[in-house]
mmCIF file with all atom_site columns, C-alpha atoms and ligand atoms in Angstrom:
data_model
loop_
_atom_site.group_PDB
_atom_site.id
_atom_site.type_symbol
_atom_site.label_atom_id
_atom_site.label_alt_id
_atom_site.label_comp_id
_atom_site.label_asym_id
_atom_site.label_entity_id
_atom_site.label_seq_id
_atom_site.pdbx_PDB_ins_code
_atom_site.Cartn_x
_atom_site.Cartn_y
_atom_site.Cartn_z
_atom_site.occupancy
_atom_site.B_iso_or_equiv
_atom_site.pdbx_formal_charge
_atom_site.auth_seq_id
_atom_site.auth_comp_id
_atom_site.auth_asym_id
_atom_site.auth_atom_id
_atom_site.pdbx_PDB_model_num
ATOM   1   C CA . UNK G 1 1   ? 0.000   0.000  0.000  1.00 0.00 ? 158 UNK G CA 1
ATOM   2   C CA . UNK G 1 2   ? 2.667   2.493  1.329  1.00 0.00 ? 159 UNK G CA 1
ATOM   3   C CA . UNK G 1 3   ? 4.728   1.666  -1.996 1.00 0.00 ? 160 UNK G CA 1
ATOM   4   C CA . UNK G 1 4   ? 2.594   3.815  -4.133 1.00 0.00 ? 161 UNK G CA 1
ATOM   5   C CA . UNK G 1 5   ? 2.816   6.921  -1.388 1.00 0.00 ? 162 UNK G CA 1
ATOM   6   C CA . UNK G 1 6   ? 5.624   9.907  -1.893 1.00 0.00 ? 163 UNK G CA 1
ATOM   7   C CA . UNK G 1 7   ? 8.014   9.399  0.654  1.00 0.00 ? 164 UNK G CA 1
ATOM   8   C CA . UNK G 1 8   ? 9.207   12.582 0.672  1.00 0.00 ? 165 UNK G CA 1
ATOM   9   C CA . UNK G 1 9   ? 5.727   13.703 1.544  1.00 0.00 ? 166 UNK G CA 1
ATOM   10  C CA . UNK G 1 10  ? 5.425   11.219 4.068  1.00 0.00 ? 167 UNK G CA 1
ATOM   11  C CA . UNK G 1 11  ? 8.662   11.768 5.633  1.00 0.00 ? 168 UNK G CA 1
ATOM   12  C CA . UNK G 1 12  ? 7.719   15.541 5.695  1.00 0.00 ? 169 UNK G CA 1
ATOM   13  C CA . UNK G 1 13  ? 4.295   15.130 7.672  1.00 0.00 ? 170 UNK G CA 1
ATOM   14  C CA . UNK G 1 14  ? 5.803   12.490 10.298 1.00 0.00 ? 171 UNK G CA 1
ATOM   15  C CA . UNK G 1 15  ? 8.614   15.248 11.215 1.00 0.00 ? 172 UNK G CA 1
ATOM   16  C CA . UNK G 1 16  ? 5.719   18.468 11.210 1.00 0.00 ? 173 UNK G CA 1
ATOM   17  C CA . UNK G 1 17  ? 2.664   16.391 12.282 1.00 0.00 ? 174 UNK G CA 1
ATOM   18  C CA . UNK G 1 18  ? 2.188   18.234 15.896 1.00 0.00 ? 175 UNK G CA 1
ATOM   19  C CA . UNK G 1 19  ? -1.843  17.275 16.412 1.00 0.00 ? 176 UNK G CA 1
ATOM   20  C CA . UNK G 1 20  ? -3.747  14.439 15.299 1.00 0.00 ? 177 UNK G CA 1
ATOM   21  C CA . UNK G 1 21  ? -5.494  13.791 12.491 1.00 0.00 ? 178 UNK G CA 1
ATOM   22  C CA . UNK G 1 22  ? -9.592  13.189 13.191 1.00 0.00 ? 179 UNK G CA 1
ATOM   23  C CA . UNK G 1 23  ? -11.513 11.287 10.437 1.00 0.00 ? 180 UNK G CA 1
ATOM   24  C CA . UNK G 1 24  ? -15.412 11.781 10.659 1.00 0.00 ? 181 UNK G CA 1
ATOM   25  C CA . UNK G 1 25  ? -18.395 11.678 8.664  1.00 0.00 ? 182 UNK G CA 1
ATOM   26  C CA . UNK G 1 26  ? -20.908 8.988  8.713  1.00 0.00 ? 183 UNK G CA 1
ATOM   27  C CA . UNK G 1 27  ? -21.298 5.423  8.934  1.00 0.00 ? 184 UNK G CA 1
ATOM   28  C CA . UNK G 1 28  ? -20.051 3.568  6.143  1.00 0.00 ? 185 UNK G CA 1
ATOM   29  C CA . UNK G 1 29  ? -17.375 6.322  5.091  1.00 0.00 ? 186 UNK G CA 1
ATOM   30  C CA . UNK G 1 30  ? -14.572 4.406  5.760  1.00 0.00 ? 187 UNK G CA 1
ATOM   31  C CA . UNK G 1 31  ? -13.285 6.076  8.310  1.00 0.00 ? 188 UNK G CA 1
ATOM   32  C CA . UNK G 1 32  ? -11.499 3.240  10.248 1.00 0.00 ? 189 UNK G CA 1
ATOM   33  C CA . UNK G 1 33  ? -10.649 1.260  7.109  1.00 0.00 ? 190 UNK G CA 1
ATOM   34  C CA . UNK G 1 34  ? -8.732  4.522  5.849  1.00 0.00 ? 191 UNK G CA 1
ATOM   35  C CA . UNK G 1 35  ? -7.637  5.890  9.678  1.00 0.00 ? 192 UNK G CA 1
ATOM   36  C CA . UNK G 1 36  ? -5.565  2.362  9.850  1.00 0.00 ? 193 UNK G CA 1
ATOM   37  C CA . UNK G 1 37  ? -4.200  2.892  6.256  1.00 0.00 ? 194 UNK G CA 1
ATOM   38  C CA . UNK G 1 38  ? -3.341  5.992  7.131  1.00 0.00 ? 195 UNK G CA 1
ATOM   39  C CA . UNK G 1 39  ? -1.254  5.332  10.336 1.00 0.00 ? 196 UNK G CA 1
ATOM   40  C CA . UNK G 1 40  ? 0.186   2.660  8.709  1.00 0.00 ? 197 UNK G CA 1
ATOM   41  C CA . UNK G 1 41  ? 1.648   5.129  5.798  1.00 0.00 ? 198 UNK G CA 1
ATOM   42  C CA . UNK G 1 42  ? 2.824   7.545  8.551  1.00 0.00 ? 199 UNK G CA 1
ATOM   43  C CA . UNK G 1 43  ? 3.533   5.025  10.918 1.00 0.00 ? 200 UNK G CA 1
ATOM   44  C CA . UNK G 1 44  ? 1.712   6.630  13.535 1.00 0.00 ? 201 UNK G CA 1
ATOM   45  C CA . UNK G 1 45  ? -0.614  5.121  16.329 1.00 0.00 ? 202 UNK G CA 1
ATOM   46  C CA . UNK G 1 46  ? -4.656  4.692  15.213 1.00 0.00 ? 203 UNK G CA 1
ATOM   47  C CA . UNK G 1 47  ? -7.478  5.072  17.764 1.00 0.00 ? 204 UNK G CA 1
ATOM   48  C CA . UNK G 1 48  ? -11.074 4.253  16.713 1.00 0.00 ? 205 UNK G CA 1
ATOM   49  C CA . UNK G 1 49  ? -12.950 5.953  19.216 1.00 0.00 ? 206 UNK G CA 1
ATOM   50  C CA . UNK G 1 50  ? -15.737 3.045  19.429 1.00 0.00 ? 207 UNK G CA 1
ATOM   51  C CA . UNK G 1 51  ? -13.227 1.040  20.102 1.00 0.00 ? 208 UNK G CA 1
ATOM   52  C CA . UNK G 1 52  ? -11.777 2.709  22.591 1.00 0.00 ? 209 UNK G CA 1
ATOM   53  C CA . UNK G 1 53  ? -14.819 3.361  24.525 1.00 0.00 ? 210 UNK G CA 1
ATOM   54  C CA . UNK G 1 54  ? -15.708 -0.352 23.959 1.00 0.00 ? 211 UNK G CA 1
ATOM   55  C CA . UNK G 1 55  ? -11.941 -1.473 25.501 1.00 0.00 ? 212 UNK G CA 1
ATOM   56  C CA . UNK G 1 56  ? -12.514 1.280  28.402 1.00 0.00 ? 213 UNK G CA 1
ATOM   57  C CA . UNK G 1 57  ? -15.543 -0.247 29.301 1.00 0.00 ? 214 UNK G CA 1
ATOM   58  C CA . UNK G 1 58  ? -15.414 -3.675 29.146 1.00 0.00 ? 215 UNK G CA 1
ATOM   59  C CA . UNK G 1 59  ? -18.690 -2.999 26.954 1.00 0.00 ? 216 UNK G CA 1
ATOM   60  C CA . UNK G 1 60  ? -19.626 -3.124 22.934 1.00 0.00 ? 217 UNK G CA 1
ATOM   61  C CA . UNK G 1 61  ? -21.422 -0.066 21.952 1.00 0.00 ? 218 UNK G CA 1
ATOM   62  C CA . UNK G 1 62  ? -24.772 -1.931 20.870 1.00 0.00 ? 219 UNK G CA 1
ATOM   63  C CA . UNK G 1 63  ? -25.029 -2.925 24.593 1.00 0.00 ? 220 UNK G CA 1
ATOM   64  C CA . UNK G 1 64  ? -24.475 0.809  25.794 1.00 0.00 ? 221 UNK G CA 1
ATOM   65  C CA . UNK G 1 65  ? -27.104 1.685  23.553 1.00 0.00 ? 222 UNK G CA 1
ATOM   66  C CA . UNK G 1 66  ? -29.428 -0.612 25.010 1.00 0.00 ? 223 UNK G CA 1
ATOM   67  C CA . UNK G 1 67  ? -28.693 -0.555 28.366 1.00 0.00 ? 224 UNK G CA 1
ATOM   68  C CA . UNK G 1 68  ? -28.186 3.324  29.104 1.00 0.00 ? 225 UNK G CA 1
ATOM   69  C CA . UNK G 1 69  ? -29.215 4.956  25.960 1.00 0.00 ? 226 UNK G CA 1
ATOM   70  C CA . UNK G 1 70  ? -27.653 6.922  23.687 1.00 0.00 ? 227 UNK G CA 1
ATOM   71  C CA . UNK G 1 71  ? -27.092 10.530 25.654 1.00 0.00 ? 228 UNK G CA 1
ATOM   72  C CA . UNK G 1 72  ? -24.698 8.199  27.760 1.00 0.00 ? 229 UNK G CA 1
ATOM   73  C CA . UNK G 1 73  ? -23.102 6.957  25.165 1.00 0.00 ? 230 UNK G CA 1
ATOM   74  C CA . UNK G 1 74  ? -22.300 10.654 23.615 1.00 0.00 ? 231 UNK G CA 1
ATOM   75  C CA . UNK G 1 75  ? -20.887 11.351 27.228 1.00 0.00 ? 232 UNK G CA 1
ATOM   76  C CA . UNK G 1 76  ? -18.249 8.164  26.911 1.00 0.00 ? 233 UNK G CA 1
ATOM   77  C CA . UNK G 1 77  ? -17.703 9.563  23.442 1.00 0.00 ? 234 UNK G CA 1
ATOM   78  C CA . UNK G 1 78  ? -17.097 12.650 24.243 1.00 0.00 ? 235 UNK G CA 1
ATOM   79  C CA . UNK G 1 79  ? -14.330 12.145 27.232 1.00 0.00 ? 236 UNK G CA 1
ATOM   80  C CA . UNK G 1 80  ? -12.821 9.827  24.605 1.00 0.00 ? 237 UNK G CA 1
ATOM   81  C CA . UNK G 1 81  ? -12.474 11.965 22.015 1.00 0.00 ? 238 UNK G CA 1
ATOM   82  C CA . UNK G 1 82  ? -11.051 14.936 23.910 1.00 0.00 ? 239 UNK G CA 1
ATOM   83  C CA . UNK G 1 83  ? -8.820  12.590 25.715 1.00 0.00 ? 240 UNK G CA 1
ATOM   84  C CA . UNK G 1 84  ? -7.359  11.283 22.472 1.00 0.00 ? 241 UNK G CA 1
ATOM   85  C CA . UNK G 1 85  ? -7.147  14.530 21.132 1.00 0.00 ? 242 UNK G CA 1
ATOM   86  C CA . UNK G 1 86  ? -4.779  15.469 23.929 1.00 0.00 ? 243 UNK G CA 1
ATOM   87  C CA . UNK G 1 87  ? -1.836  13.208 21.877 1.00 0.00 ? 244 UNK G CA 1
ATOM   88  C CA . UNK G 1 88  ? 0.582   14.992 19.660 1.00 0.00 ? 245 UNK G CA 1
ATOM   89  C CA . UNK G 1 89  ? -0.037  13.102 16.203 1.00 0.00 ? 246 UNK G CA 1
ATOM   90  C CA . UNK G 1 90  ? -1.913  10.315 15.514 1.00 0.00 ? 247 UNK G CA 1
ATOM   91  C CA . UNK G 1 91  ? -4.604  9.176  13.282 1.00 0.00 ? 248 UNK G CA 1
ATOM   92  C CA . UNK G 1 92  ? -8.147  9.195  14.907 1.00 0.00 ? 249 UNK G CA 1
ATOM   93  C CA . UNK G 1 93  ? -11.745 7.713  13.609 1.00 0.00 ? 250 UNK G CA 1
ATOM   94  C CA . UNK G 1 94  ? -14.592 9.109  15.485 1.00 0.00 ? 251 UNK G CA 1
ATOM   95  C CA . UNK G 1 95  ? -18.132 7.696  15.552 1.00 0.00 ? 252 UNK G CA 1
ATOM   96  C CA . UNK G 1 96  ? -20.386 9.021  12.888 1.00 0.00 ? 253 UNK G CA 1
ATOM   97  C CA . UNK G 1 97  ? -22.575 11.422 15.400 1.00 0.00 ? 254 UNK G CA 1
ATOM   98  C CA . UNK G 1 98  ? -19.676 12.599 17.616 1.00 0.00 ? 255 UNK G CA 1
ATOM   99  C CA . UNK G 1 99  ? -20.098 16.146 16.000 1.00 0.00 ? 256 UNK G CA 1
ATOM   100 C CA . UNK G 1 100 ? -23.067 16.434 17.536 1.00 0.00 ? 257 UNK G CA 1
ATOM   101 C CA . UNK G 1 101 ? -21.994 17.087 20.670 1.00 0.00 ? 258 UNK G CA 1
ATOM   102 C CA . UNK G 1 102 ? -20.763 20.573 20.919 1.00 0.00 ? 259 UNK G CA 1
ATOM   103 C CA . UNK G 1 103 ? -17.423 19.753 23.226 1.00 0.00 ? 260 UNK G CA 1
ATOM   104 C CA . UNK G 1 104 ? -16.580 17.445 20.229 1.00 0.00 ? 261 UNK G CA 1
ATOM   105 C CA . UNK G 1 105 ? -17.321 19.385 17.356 1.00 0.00 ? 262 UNK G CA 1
ATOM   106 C CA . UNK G 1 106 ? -15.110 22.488 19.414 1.00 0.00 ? 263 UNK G CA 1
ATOM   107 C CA . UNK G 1 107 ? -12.291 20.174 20.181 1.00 0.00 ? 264 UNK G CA 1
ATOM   108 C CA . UNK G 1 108 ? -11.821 18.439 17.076 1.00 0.00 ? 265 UNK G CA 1
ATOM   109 C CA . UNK G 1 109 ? -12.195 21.922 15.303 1.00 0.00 ? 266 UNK G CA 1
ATOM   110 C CA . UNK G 1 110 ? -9.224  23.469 17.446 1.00 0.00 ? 267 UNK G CA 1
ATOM   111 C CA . UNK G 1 111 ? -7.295  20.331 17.772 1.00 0.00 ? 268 UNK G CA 1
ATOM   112 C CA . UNK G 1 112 ? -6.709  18.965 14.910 1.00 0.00 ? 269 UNK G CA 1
ATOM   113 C CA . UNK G 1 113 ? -6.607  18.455 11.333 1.00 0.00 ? 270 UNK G CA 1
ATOM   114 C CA . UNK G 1 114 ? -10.115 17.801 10.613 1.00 0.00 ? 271 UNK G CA 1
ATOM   115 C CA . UNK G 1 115 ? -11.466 15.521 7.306  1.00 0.00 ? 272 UNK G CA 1
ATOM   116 C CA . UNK G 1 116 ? -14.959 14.894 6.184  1.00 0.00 ? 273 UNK G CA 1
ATOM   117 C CA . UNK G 1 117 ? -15.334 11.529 4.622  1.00 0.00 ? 274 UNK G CA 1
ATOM   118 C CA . UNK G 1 118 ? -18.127 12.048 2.096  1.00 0.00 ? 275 UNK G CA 1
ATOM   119 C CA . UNK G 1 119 ? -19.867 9.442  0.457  1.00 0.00 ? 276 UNK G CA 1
ATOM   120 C CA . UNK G 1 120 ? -23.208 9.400  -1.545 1.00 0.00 ? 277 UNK G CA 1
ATOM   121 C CA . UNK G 1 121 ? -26.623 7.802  0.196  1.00 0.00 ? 278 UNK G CA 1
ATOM   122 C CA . UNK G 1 122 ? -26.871 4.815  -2.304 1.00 0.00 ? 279 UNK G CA 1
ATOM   123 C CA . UNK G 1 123 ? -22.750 3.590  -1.158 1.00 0.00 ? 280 UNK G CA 1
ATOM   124 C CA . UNK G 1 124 ? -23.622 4.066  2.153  1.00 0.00 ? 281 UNK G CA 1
ATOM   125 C CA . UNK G 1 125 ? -26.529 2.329  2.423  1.00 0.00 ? 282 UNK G CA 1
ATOM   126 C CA . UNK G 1 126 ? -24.565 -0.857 0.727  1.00 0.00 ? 283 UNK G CA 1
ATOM   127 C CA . UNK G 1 127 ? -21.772 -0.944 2.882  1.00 0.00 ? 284 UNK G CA 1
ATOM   128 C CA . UNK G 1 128 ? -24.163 -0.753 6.296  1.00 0.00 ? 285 UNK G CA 1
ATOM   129 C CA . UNK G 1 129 ? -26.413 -3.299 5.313  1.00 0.00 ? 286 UNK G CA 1
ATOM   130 C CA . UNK G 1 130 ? -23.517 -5.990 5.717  1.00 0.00 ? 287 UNK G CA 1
ATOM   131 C CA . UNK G 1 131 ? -23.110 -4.725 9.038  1.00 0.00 ? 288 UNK G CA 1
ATOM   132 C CA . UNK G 1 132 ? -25.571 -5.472 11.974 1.00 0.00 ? 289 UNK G CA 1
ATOM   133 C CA . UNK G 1 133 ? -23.057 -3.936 14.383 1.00 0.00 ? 290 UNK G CA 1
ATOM   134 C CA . UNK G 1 134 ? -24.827 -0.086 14.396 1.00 0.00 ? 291 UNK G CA 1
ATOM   135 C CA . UNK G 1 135 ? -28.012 0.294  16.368 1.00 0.00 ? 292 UNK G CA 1
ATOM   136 C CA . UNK G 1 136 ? -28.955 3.157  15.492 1.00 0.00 ? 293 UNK G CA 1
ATOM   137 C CA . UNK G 1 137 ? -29.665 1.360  12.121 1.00 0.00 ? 294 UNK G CA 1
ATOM   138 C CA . UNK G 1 138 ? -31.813 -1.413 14.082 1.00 0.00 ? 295 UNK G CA 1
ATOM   139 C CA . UNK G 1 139 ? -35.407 -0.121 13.741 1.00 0.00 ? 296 UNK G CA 1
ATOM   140 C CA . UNK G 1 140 ? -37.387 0.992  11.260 1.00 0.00 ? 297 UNK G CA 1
ATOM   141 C CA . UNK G 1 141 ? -36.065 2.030  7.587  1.00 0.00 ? 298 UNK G CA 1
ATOM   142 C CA . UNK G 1 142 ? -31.950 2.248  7.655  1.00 0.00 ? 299 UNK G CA 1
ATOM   143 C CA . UNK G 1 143 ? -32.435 4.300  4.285  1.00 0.00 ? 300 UNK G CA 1
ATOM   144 C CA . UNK G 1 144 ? -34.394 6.973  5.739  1.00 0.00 ? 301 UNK G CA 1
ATOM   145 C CA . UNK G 1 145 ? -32.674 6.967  9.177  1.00 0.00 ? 302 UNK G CA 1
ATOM   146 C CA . UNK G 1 146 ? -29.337 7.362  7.676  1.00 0.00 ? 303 UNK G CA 1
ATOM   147 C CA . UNK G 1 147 ? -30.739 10.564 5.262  1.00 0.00 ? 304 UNK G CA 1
ATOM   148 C CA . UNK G 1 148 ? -32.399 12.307 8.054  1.00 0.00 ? 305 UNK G CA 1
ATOM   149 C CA . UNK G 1 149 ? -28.880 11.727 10.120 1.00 0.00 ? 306 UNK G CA 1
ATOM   150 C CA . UNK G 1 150 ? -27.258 13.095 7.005  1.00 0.00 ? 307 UNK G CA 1
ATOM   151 C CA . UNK G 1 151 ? -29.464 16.202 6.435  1.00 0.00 ? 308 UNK G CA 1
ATOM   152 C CA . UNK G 1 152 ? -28.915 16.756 10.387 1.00 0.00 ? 309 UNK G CA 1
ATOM   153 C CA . UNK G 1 153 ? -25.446 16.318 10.562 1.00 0.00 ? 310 UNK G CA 1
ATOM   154 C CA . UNK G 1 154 ? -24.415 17.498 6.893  1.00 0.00 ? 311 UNK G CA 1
ATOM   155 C CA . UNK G 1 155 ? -23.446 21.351 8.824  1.00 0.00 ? 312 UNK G CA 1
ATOM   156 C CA . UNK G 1 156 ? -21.182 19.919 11.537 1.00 0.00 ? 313 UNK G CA 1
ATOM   157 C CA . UNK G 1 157 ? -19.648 17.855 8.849  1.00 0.00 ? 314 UNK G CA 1
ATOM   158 C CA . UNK G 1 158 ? -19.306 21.045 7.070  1.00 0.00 ? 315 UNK G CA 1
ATOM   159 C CA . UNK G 1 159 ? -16.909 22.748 9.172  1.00 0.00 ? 316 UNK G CA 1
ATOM   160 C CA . UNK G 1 160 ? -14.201 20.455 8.785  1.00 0.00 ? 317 UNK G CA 1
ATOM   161 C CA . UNK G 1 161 ? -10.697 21.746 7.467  1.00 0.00 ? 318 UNK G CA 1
ATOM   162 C CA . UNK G 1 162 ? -10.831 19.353 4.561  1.00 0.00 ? 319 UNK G CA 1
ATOM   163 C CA . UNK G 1 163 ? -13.691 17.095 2.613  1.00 0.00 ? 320 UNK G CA 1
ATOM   164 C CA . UNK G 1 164 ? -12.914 14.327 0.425  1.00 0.00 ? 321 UNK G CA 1
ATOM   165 C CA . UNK G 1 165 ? -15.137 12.005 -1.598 1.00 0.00 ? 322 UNK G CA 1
ATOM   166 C CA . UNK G 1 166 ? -15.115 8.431  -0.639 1.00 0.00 ? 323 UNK G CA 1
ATOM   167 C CA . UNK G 1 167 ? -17.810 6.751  -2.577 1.00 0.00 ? 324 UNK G CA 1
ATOM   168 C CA . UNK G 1 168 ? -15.702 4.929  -5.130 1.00 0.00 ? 325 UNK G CA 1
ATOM   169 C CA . UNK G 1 169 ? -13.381 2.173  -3.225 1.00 0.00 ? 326 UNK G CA 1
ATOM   170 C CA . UNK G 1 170 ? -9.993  3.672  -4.689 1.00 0.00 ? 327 UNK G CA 1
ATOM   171 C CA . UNK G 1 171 ? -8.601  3.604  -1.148 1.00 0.00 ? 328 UNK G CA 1
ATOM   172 C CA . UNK G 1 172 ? -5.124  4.721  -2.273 1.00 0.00 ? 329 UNK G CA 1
ATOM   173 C CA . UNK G 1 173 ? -6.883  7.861  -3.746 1.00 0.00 ? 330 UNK G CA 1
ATOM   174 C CA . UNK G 1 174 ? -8.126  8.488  -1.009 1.00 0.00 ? 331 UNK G CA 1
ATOM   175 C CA . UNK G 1 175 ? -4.763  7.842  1.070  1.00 0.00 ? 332 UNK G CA 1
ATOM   176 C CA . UNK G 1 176 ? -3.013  10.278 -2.025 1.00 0.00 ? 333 UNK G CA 1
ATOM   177 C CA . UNK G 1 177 ? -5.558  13.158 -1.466 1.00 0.00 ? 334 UNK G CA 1
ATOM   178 C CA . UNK G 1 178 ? -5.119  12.972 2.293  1.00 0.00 ? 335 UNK G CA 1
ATOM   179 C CA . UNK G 1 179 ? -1.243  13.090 2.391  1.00 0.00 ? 336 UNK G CA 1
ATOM   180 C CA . UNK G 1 180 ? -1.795  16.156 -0.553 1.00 0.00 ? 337 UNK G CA 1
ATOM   181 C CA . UNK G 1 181 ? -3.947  17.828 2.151  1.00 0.00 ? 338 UNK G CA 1
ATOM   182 C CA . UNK G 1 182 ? -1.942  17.317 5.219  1.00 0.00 ? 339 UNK G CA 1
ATOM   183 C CA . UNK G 1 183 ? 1.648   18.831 3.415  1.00 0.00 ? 340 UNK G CA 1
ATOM   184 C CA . UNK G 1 184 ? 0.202   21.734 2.567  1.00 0.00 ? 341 UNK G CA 1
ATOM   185 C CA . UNK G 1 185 ? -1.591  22.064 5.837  1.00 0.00 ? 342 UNK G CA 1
ATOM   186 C CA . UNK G 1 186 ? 1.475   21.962 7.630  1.00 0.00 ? 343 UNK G CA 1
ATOM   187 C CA . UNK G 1 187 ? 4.022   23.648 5.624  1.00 0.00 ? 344 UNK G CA 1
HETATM 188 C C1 . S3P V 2 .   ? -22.984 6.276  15.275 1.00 0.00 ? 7   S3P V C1 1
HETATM 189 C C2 . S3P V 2 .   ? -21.979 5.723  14.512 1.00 0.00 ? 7   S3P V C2 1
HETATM 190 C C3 . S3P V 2 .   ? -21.195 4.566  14.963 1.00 0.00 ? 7   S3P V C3 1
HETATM 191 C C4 . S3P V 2 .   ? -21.179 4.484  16.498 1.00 0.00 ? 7   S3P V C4 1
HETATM 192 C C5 . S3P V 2 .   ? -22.569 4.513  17.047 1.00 0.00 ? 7   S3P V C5 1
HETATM 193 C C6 . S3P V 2 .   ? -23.320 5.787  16.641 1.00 0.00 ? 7   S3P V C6 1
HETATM 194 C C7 . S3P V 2 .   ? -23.732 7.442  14.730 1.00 0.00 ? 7   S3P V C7 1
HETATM 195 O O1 . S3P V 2 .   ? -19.853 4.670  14.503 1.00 0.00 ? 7   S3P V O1 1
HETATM 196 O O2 . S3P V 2 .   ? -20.429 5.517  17.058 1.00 0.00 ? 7   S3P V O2 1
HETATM 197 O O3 . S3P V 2 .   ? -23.236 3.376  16.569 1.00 0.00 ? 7   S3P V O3 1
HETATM 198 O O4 . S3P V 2 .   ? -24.412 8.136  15.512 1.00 0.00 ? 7   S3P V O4 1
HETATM 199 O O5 . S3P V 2 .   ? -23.632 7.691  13.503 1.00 0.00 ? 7   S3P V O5 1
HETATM 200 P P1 . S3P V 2 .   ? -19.443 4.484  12.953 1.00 0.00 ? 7   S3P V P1 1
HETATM 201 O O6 . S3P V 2 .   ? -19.644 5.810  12.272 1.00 0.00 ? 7   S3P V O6 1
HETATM 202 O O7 . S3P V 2 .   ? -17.985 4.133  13.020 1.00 0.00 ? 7   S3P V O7 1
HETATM 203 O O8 . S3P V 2 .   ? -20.261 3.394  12.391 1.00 0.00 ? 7   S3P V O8 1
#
């Protein structure tokens, strides 16, 4: 993966890199799939925040949903996030609502290099439905529950520093334009 990647423009972000790097955008974006590439190019630790919640808890996310709800669960995410946010760099992949918390959508604002993972409605849906794992996706219509989440969220997502297209699959595209964005971010 890393062979097709400038190494002079990797070399230059893992000696300027001094904040991390937050992936968001919703479900089905890629954001973990393309947060690990992209510590792996850089060579620089990846958190997931779900995961990390889920390790700090002993507890999977679907099972904080049921059993406390979800304004809980934006309060784990939350800490989480602004905790991780405290390292120098480092890759991180935040849940797909995690903007909507105000502390969250501040701190990843003035913390970090911000990206948007876009990708269209019809892509999304695909890549959820193979994926039981999100329960806010559990009731009802997934289509229309993941456009009215979209039309909500769509002006937090907004305000990141950079937004980048990820409905085709061309991961190392997607790697390129990120590395593109992050040199001339920090030069
Ligand atoms: C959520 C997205 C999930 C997870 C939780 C809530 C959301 O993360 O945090 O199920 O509100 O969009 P992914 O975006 O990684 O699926």
């Amino acid at each position: 993966m890393t062979t097709h990647l400038d190494t002079e423009k990797i070399h230059s972000i893992q000696t300027n890199l001094d904040r991390p790097v937050v992936l968001t955008g919703m479900m089905g974006t890629g954001k973990s799939h393309i947060g690990k590439l992209l510590a792996d190019a850089l060579d620089l630790p990846f958190y997931d925040s779900d995961q990390v919640i889920e390790k700090r808890g002993g507890i999977s996310i679907n099972e904080i949903f049921e059993l406390y709800g979800e304004e809980k669960f934006r309060e784990s995410e939350c800490k989480t996030i602004l905790d991780l946010l405290d390292n120098r760099a480092c890759i991180i992949a935040t849940g797909g609502g995690a903007l909507t918390t105000p502390d969250v959508l501040k701190g990843v604002k003035d913390k970090s290099h911000s990206i948007w993972l876009k990708t269209d409605i019809p892509t999304l849906i695909r890549r959820v439905e193979k994926n039981k794992n999100r329960p806010l996706l559990k009731e009802k219509d997934p289509e229309q529950i993941l456009r009215t989440l979209y039309t909500a969220r769509a002006p937090l997502y907004e305000q990141m520093h950079f937004h980048l297209d990820t409905s085709s699959s061309d991961a190392n595209a997607v790697l390129e334009s990120i590395i593109d964005y992050l040199v001339s971010s920090i030069n």
